[in-house]
mmCIF file of C-alpha atoms in Angstrom:
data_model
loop_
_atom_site.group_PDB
_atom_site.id
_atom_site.type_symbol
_atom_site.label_atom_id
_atom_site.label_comp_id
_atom_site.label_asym_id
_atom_site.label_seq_id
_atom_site.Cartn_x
_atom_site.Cartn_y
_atom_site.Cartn_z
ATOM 1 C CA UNK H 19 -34.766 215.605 -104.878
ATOM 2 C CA UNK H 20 -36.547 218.904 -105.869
ATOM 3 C CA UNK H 21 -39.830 217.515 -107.249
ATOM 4 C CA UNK H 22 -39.457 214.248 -105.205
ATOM 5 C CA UNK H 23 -40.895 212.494 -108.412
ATOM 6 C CA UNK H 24 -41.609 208.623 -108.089
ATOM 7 C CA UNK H 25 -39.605 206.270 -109.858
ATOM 8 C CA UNK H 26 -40.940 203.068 -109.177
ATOM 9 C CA UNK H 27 -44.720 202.635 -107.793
ATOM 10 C CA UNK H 28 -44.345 201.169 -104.556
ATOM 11 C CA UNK H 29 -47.153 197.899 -105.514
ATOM 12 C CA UNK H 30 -49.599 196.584 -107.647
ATOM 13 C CA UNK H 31 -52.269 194.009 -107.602
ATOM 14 C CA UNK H 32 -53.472 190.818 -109.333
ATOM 15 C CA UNK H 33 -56.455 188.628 -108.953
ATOM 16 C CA UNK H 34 -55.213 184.723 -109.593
ATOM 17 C CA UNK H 35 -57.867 182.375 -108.976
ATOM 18 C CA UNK H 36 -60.535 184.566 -107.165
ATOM 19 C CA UNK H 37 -57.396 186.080 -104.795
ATOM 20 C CA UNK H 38 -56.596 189.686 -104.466
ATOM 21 C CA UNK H 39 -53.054 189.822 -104.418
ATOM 22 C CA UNK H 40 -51.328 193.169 -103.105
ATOM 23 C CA UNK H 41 -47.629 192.692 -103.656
ATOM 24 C CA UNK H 42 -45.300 195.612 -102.647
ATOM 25 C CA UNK H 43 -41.071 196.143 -103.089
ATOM 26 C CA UNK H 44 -38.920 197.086 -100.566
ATOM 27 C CA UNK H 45 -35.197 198.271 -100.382
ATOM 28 C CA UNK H 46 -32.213 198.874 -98.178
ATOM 29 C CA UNK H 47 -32.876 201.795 -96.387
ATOM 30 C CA UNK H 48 -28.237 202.227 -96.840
ATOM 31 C CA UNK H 49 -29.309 202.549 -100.297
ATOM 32 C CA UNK H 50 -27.576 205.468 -100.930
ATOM 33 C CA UNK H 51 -24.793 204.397 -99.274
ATOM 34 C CA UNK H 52 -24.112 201.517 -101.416
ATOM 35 C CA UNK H 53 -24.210 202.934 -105.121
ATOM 36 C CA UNK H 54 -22.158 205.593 -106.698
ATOM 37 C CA UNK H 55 -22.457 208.651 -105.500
ATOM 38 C CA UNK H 56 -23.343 210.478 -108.539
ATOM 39 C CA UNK H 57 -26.371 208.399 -108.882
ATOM 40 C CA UNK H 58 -27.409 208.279 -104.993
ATOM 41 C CA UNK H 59 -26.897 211.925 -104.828
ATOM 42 C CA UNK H 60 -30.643 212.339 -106.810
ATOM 43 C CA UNK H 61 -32.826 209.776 -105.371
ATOM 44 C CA UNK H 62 -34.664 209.861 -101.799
ATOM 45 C CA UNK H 63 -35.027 206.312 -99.900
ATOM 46 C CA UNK H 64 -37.350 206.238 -97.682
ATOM 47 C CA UNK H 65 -37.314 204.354 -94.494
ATOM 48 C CA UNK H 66 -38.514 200.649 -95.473
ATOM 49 C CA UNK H 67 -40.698 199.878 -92.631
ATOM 50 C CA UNK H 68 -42.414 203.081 -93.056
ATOM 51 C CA UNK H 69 -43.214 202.445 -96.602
ATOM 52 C CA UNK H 70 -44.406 199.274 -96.104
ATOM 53 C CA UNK H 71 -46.591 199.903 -93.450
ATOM 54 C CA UNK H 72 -48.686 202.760 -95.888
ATOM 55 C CA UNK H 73 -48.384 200.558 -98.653
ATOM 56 C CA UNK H 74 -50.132 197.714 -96.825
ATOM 57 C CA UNK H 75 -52.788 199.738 -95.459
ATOM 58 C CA UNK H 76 -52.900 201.203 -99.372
ATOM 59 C CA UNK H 77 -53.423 197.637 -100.827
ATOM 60 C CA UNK H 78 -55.323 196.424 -97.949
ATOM 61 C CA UNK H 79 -57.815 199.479 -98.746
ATOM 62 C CA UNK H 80 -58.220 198.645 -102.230
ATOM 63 C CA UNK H 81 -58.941 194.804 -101.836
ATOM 64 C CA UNK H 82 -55.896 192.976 -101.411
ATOM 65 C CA UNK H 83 -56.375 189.968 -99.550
ATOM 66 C CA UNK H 84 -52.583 187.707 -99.701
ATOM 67 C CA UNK H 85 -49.656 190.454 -98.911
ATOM 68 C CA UNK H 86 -46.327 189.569 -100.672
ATOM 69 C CA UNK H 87 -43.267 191.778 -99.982
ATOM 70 C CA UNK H 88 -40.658 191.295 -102.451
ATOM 71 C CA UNK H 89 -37.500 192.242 -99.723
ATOM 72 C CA UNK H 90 -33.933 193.808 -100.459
ATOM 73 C CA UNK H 91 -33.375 193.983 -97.011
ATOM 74 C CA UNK H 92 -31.849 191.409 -96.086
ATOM 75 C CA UNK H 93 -31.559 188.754 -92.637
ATOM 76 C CA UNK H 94 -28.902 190.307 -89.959
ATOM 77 C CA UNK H 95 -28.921 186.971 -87.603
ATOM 78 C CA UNK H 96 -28.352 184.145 -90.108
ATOM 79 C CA UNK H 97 -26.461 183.192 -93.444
ATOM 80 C CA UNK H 98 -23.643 185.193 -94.885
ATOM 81 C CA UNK H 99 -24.918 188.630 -92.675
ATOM 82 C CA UNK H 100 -23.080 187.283 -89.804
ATOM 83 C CA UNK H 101 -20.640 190.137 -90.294
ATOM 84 C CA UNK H 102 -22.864 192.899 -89.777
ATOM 85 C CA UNK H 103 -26.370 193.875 -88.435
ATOM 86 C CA UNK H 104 -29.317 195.246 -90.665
ATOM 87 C CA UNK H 105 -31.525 197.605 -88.460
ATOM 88 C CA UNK H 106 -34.434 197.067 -90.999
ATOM 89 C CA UNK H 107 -34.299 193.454 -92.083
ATOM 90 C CA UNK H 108 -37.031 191.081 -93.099
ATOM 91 C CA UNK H 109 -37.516 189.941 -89.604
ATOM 92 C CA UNK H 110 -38.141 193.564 -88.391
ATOM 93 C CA UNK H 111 -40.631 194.301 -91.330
ATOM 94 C CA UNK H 112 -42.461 190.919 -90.646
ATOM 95 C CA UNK H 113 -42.543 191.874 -86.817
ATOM 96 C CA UNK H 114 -43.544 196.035 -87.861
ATOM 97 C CA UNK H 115 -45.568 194.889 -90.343
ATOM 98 C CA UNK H 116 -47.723 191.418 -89.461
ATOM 99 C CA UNK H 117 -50.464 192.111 -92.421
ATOM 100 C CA UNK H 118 -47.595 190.628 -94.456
ATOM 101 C CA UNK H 119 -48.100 186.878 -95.818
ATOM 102 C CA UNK H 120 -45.043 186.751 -97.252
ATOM 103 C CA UNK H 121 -41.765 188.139 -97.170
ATOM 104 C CA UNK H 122 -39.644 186.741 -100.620
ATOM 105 C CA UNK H 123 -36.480 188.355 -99.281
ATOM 106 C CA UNK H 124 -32.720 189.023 -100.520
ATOM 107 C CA UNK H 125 -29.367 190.991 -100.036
ATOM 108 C CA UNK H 126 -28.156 189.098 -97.783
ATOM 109 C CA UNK H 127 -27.736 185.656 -99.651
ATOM 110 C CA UNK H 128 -29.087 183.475 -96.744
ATOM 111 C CA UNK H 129 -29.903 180.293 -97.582
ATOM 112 C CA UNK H 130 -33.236 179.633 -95.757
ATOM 113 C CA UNK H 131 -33.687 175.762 -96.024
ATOM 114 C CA UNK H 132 -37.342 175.741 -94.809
ATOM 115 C CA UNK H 133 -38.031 179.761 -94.289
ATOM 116 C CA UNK H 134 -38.021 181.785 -91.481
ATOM 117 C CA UNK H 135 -41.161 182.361 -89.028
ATOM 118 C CA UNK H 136 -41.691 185.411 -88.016
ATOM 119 C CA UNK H 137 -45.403 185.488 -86.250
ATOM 120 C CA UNK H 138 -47.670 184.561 -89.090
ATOM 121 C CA UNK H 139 -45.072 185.891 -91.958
ATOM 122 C CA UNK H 140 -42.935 183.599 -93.731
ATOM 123 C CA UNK H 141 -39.700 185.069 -94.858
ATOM 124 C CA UNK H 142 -37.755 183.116 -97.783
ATOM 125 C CA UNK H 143 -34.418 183.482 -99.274
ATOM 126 C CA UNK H 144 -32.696 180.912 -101.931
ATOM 127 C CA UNK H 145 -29.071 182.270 -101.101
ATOM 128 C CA UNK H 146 -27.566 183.241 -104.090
ATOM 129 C CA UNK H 147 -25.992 182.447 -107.804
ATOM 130 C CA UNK H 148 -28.635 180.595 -108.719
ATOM 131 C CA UNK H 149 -27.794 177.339 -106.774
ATOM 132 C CA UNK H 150 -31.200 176.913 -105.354
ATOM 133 C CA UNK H 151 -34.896 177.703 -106.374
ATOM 134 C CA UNK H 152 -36.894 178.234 -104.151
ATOM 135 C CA UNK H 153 -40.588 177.237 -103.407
ATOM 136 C CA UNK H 154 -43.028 178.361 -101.447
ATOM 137 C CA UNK H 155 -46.424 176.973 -101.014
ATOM 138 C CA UNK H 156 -49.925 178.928 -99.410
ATOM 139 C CA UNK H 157 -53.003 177.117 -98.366
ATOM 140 C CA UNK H 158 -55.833 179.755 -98.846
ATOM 141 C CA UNK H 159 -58.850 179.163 -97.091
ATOM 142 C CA UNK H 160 -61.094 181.045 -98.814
ATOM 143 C CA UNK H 161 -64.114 180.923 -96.766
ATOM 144 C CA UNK H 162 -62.415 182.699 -93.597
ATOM 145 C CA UNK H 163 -59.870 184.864 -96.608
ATOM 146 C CA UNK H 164 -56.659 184.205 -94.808
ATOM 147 C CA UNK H 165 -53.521 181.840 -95.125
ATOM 148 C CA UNK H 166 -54.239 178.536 -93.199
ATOM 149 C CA UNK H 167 -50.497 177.009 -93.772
ATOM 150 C CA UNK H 168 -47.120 178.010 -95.238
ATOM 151 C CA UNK H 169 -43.901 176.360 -96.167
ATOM 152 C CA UNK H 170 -41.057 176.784 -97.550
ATOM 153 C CA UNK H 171 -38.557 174.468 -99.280
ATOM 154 C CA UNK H 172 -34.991 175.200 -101.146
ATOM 155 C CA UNK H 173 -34.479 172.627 -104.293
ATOM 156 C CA UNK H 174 -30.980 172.339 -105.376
ATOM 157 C CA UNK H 175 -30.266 173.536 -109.148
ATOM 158 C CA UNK H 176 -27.332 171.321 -110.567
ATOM 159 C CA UNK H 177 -26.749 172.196 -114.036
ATOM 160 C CA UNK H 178 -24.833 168.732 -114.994
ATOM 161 C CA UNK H 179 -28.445 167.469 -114.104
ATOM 162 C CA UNK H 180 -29.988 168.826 -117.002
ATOM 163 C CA UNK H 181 -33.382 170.767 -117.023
ATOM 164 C CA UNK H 182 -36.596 169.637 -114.900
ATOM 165 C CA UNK H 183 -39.594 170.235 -116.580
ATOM 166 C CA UNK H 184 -41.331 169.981 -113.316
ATOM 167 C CA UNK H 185 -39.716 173.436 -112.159
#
C-alpha cells in the first residue's frame, strides 16, 4: 500500500494484420473482499470503470484502433448471478465505457449463447468448466477503422467427441 507499486500493467498492444489492438484487464472491484485476508490486506483495487476509462483513453492515445476488455466482472441480470447484483458489471463498463469493442467477460459463469449488446459493445461469456468455447467474430472495415459487425456464438465441448481440429 505504501509505495502503491504496480503489479500487473493495466494493457498492452498488438498489431495483427495492419490492426492496432489495445487490449486492457479488468477486475472485481470486491476484490479484496473475496481472497484471504492476509493477501488482500497489501494490494489496492481500484474502481474498474475508472481504470478502464484512463486506460482506453491511454491506448486510444497511442494508436489502438479495436478495444478488447478482458472482464472479471461479471453479468448481475443473467446466468448464475441471479442471486446477487454486481454494481460494476460488464454491462455497466460497456455503457461507462462505449470506446470498448469488446468485452470477453467472466466471474459470473453466464452462459451467453449469442453475446450480449450493450450499444456498440459486445459482451461474451462461455459459462464455465470448460463446457463451451466460445467464438467471437469482428468485421473490420478498414477504410472507415471501426467494427462494421459482431457476433457471438457458444460451441459445445464434449470430450467423448474427441478433438476438432477446426477449433
Amino acid at each position: 500500500r505504501a509505495n502503491k507499486k504496480v503489479i500487473f500493467p493495466g494493457s498492452f498492444q498488438i498489431a495483427r494484420e495492419g490492426i492496432q489492438f489495445g487490449i486492457l484487464g479488468v477486475t472485481t472491484d470486491e476484490l479484496p473482499r473475496l481472497i484471504h485476508t492476509e493477501h488482500s490486506k497489501n494490494i489496492i483495487v481500484e474502481d474498474s470503470i475508472r481504470a478502464a476509462q484512463i486506460e482506453t483513453k491511454r491506448l486510444r492515445k497511442s494508436g489502438s484502433e479495436l478495444l478488447i476488455a478482458l472482464s472479471h466482472l461479471g453479468v448481475s441480470e443473467t446466468g448464475l448471478s441471479l442471486h446477487r447484483f454486481i454494481s460494476n458489471d460488464d454491462q455497466k463498463l460497456a455503457q461507462d465505457v462505449p470506446e470498448l469493442n469488446l468485452i470477453i467477460g467472466g466471474h459470473s459463469h453466464t452462459f451467453l449463447d449469442k453475446g450480449l449488446k450493450e450499444g456498440n459493445t459486445l459482451i461474451v461469456q462461455a459459462g464455465y468448466r470448460g463446457n463451451f468455447l466460445g467464438r467471437v467474430d469482428l468485421l473490420w472495415d478498414s477504410e472507415r477503422k471501426m467494427v462494421v459487425s459482431s457476433t457471438a456464438q457458444l460451441i459445445k465441448v464434449d470430450p467423448k467427441e474427441g478433438e476438432d481440429s477446426q477449433l
